[in-house]
Structures are given as structure tokens and as C-alpha cells.
Short mmCIF file of C-alpha atoms and ligand atoms in Angstrom, two decimals:
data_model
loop_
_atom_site.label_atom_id
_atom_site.label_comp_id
_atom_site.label_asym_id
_atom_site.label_seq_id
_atom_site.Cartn_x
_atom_site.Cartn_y
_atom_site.Cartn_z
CA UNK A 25 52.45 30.31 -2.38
CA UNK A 26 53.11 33.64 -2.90
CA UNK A 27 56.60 35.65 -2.91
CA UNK A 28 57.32 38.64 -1.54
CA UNK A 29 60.05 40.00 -2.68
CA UNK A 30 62.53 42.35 -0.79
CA UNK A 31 63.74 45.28 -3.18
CA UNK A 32 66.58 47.11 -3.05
CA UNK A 33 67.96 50.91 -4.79
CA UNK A 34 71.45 50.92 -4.74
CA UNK A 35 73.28 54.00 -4.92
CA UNK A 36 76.61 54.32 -6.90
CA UNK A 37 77.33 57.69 -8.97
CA UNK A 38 76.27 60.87 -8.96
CA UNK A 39 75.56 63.95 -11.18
CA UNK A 40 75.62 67.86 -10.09
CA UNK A 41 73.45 69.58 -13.37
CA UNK A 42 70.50 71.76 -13.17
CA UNK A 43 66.40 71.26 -13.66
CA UNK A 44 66.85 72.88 -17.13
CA UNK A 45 68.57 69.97 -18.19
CA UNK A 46 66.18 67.53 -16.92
CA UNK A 47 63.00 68.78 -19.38
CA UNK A 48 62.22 68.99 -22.83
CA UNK A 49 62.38 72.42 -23.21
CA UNK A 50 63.54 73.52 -20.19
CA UNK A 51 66.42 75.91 -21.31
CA UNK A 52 64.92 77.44 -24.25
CA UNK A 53 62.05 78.24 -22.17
CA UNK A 54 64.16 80.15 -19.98
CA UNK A 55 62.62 78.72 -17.08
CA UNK A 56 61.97 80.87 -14.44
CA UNK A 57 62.05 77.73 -11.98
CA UNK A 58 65.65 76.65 -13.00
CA UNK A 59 68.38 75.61 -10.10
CA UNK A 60 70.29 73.24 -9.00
CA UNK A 61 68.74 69.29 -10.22
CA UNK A 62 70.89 66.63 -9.21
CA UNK A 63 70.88 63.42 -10.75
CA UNK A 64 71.57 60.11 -8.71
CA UNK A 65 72.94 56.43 -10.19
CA UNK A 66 71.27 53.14 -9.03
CA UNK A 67 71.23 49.74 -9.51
CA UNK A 68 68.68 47.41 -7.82
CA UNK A 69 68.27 44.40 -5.94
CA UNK A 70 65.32 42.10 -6.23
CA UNK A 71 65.10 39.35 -3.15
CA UNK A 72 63.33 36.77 -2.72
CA UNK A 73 62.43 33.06 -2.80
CA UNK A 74 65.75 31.97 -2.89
CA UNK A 75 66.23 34.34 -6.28
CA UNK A 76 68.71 37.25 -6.12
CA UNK A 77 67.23 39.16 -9.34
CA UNK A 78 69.81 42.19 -10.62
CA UNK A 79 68.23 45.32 -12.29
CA UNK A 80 71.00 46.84 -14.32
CA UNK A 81 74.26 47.11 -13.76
CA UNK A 82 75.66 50.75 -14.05
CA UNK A 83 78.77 51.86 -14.73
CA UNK A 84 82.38 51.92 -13.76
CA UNK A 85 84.95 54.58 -12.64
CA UNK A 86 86.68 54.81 -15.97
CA UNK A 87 83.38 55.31 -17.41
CA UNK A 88 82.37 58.17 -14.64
CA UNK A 89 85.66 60.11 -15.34
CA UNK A 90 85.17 59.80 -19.61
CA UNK A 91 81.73 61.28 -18.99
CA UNK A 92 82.23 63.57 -16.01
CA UNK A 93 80.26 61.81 -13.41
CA UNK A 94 80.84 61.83 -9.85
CA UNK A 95 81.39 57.73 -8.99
CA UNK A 96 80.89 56.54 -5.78
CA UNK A 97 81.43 52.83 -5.94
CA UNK A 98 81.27 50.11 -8.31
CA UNK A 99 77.58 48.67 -8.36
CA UNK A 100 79.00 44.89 -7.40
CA UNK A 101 80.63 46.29 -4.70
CA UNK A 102 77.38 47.65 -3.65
CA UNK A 103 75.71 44.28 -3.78
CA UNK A 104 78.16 43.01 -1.47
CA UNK A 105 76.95 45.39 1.32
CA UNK A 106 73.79 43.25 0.84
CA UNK A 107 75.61 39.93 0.94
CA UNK A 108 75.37 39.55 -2.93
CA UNK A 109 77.89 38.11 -4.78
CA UNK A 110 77.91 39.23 -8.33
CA UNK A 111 79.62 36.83 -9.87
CA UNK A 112 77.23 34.04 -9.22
CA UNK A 113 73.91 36.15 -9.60
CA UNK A 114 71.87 34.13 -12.46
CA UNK A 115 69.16 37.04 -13.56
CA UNK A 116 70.01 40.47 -14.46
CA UNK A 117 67.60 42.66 -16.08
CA UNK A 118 68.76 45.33 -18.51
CA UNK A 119 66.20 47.76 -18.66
CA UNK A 120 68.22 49.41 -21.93
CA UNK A 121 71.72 49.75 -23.07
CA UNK A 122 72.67 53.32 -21.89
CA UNK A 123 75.74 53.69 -20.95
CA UNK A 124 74.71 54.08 -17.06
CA UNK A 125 72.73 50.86 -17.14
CA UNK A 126 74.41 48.09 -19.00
CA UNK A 127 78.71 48.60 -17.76
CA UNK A 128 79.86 46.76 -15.42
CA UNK A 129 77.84 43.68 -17.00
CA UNK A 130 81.41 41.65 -17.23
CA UNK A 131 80.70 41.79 -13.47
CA UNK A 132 78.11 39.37 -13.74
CA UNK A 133 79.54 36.26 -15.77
CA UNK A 134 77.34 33.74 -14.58
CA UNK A 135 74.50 35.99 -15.58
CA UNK A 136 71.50 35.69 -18.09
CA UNK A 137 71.05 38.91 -19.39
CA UNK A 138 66.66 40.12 -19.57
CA UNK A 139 66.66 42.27 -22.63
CA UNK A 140 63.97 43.87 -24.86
CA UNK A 141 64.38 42.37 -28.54
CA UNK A 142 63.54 46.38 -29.83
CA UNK A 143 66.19 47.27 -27.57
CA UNK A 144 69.02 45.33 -29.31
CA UNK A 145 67.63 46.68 -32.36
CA UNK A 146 67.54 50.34 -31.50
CA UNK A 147 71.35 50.12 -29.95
CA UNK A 148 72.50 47.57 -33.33
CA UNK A 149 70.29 49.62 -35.88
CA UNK A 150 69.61 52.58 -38.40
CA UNK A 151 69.04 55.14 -35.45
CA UNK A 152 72.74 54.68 -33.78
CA UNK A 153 74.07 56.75 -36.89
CA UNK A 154 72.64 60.01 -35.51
CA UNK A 155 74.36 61.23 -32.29
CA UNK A 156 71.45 62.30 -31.16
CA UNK A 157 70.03 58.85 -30.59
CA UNK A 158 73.72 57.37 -30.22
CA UNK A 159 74.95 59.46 -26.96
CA UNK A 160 74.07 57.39 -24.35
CA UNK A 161 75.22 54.25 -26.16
CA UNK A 162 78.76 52.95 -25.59
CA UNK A 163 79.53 50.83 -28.50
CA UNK A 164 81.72 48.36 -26.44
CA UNK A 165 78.66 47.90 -24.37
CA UNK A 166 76.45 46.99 -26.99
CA UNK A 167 78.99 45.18 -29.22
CA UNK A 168 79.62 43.38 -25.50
CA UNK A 169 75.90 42.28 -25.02
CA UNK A 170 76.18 41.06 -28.67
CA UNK A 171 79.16 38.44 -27.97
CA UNK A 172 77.44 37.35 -24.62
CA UNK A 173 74.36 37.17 -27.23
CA UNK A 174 76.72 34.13 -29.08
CA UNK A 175 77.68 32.31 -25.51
CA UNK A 176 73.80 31.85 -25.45
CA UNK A 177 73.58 34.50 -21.95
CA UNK A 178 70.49 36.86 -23.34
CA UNK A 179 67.04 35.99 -22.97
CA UNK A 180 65.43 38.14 -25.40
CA UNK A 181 61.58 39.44 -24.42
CA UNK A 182 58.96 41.22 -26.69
CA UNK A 183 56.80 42.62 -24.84
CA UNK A 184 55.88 41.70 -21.21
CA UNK A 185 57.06 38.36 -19.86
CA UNK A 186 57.17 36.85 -16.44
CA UNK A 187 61.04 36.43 -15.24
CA UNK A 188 60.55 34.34 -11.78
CA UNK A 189 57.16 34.05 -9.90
CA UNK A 190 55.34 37.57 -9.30
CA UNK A 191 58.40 39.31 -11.56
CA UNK A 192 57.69 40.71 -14.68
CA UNK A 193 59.25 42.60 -17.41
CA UNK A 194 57.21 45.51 -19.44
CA UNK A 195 57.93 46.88 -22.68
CA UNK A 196 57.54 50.79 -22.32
CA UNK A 197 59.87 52.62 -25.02
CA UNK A 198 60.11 56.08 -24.93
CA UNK A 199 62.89 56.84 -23.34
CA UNK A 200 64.84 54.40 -25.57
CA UNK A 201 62.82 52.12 -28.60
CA UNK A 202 62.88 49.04 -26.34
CA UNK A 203 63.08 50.62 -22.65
CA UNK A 204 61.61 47.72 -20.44
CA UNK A 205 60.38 48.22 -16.55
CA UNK A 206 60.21 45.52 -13.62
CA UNK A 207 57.05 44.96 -11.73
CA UNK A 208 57.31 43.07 -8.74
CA UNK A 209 55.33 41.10 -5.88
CA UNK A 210 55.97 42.50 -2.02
CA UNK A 211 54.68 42.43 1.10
CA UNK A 212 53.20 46.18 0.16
CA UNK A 213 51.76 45.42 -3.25
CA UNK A 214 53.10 45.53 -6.96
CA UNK A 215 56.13 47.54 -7.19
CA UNK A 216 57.17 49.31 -10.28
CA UNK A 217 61.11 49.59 -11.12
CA UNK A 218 60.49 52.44 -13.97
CA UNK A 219 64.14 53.08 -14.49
CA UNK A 220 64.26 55.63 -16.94
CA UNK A 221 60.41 55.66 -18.16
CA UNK A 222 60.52 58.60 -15.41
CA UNK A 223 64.29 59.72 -14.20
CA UNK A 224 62.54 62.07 -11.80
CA UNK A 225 59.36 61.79 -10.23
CA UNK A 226 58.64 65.35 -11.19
CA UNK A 227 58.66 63.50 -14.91
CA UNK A 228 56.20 61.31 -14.92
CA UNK A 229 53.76 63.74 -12.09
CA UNK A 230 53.45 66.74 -14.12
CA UNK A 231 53.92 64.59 -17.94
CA UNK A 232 57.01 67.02 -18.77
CA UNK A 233 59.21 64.47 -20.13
CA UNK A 234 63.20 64.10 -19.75
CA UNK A 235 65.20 65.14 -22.88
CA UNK A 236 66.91 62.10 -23.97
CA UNK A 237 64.50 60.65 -25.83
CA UNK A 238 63.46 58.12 -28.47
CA UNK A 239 59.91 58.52 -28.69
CA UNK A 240 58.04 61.92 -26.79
CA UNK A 241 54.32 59.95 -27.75
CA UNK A 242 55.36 56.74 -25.98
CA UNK A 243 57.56 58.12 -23.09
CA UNK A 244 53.62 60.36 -22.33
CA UNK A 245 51.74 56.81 -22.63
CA UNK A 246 54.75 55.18 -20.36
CA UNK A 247 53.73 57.49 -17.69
CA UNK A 248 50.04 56.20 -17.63
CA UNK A 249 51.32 52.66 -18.04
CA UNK A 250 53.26 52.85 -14.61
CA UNK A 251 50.44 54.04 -13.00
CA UNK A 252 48.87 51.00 -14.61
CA UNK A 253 51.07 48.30 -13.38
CA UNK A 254 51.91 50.17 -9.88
CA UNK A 255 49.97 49.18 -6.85
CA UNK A 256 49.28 52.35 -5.92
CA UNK A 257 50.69 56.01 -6.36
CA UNK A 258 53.77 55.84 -4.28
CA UNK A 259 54.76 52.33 -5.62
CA UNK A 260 56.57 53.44 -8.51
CA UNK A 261 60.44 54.00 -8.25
CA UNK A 262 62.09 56.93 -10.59
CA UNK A 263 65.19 55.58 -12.28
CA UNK A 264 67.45 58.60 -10.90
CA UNK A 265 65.47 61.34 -8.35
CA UNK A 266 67.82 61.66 -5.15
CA UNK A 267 64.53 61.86 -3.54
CA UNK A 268 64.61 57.68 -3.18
CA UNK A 269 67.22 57.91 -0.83
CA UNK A 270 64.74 60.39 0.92
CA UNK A 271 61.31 58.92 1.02
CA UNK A 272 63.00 55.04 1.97
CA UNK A 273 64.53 54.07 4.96
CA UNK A 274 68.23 52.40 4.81
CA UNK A 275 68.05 48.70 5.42
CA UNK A 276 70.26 49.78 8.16
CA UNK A 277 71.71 52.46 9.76
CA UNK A 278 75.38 51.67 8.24
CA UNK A 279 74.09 51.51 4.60
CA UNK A 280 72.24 55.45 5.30
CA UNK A 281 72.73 57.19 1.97
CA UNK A 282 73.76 54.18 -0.16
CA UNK A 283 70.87 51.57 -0.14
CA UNK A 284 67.32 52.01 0.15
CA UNK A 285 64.51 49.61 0.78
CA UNK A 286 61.52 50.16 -1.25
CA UNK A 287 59.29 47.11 -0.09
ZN1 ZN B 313 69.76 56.32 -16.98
#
């Protein structure tokens, strides 16, 4: 018997910067296409089976005002609107340790955390003594994964690894050394959770690549790989285009502009 999962973007912060920002060299260039590139914040929901599977877990309002973000509401809080309590979800999948992806994860105590083994490396490693590589990273975050490492609450995965029936974890890199994506079994086909293999759709569609970056080569073959595991163009979700809320409908009309249903 098959499952087919319900999934869910959940919206929580916001960011106001422009296109230039959002491209490798997109202000030296002096792009003549620059203006206004929003960025959105989501966490998502994976349904199903009896399973409530957690992709990330964003970040909070203390975090949003240290870094200049515009914050909504606090990603739990936005489970609840789906009946989800966070405190006794049992699966959440990190997709990295940014900053915007991995707060809030004290929200989910009863949680097993899905992480990358390169991606505890990266954030614990040689490459977090350039602040190039480091900016993202919030060390309490990472030195927090690390003690819920020692209550025995990560499930480390190299490589691709099935998480529950018809839910799978990829390693892509890239973006970050051990950036994993979530494919996933619906009624439409596989579904691809790229997270921040492709912030924008415009990244991965015209291969022009987002500036934060561990790897240029790998976050190029990422794009091809999410076409790979996809079930179809259009079955790939952007880690952070506005255009989500867009292209899916609300679940209903009182969640308009907050969750999106992607199934
Ligand atoms: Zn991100």
C-alpha cells in the first residue's frame, strides 16, 4: 500500500532585498534587470500515514530582529494552524544548519533530527573559520544540534536514505557541503522539497546560481539532480520564491498567504 502524502509550505518571515542580491554576480554585473527580489521563509509539513514529517524548522523573532528580517510568526505556531503539535512531532528533517533552517529546533523536543553527516562536518569543521562560509551559521545552533547529537536525537545520513515509506532524503551540496533535499510520494507524483538547492525558481531555470555558496560545480549538478528526482517540471518546490504562495492554493481560505498545499 502506497502513501500519499499531503505536503505543506509554511510561511513565517520575510525579506525585502533586490534580484542583484539573489545571483552570483549580479551586482558587479550591473544588471540591467535589477529591482525589487523578495525573499520568503518556510518551513514544511509532510502528512501522511499516520506520520507528521517536519522539514526544517526556521527561525525565531529574536533571530529576525539580530539579522534584520521581517518575522511573521514562529514556525510551531504555524504548524498549529494545521493541527500539529510540535512538541510531539517525531521526524524533522534539517536540510542544513543555516541559521533560517535549523532555530527554533528546541521547539521540537521529542524530535529526531534527519541530518547530512557532511553537513555536521561543514558547520563543526575547517571551513567555519572563514566568514565567508560561516555567515549563515549560528554557532548556538550548531553547538545545539551537537548536544542533542549526545541525548542520541540525530539520525545521521550519507547520502540518500529512505526516512518513512515513499520519503527520502538526497544529498545535494552546493549550497552548503552537506545540503540534503526531501522527495516525497503524493497523489500527483514525486515531489521535490529543494530547500535551498534553488532559493528561487529563477535559480535552478536559467542555472544562475544564488550567492551563498559552498560549492558553484555541485549547486549546477544539484539543479539537474532535482529535475532527476522530481516527477515532473512543476514538482519541484524552491526553498524561498514568494511565487509558492502564488502558484498553490491555501488549504483554506483562512490560511490565504500563510500555508500552501503543494500535493
Ligand atoms: Zn535558506
Amino acid at each position: 500500500m502506497t502513501v500519499e502524502y499531503e505536503v505543506y509550505a509554511l510561511k513565517y518571515a520575510h525579506h525585502e532585498r533586490r534580484a542583484s542580491e539573489n545571483f552570483i554576480g549580479g551586482a558587479a554585473g550591473g544588471d540591467a534587470h535589477d529591482g525589487p527580489m523578495p525573499l520568503d521563509y518556510f518551513v514544511w509539513l509532510i502528512r501522511g500515514g499516520g506520520r507528521e514529517i517536519v522539514v526544517d524548522t526556521g527561525f525565531s523573532a529574536a533571530m529576525a530582529r539580530k539579522r534584520g528580517r521581517h518575522h511573521l510568526r514562529c514556525p510551531a505556531q504555524a504548524l498549529g494552524l494545521l493541527g500539529v503539535d510540535a512538541s510531539a512531532v517525531k521526524d524533522v528533517v534539517i536540510t542544513h544548519l543555516h541559521y533560517d533552517h535549523v532555530g527554533n529546533f528546541e521547539l521540537f523536543p521529542q524530535a529526531t533530527l534527519h541530518l547530512q553527516e557532511l553537513e555536521m562536518r561543514y558547520a563543526t569543521g575547517r571551513y567555519m573559520c572563514s566568514e565567508c562560509f560561516r555567515g549563515a551559521f549560528e554557532a548556538e545552533d550548531v553547538a545545539g544540534v551537537v548536544r542533542r547529537v549526545f541525548d542520541g536525537r540525530v539520525r545521521f545520513h550519507d547520502g540518500d536514505a529512505q526516512i518513512a515509506p515513499g520519503v527520502s532524503v538526497h544529498l545535494v551540496g552546493g549550497h552548503t557541503m552537506g545540503l540534503q533535499v526531501v522527495r516525497v510520494g503524493t497523489r500527483s507524483g514525486a515531489l521535490v522539497l529543494a530547500s535551498d538547492a534553488s532559493h528561487f525558481y529563477a535559480n535552478m531555470e536559467e542555472a544562475r546560481p544564488f550567492p551563498i555558496v559552498w560549492s558553484v560545480a555541485d549547486m549546477i549538478d544539484g539543479y539537474a539532480r532535482l529535475r532527476d528526482l522530481a516527477g515532473g517540471p512543476g514538482r519541484i518546490i524552491p526553498g524561498h520564491d514568494p511565487q509558492v504562495m502564488a502558484r498553490y492554493p491555501a488549504p483554506h481560505s483562512s490560511l490565504q498567504g500563510v500555508v500552501a498545499r503543494l500535493d
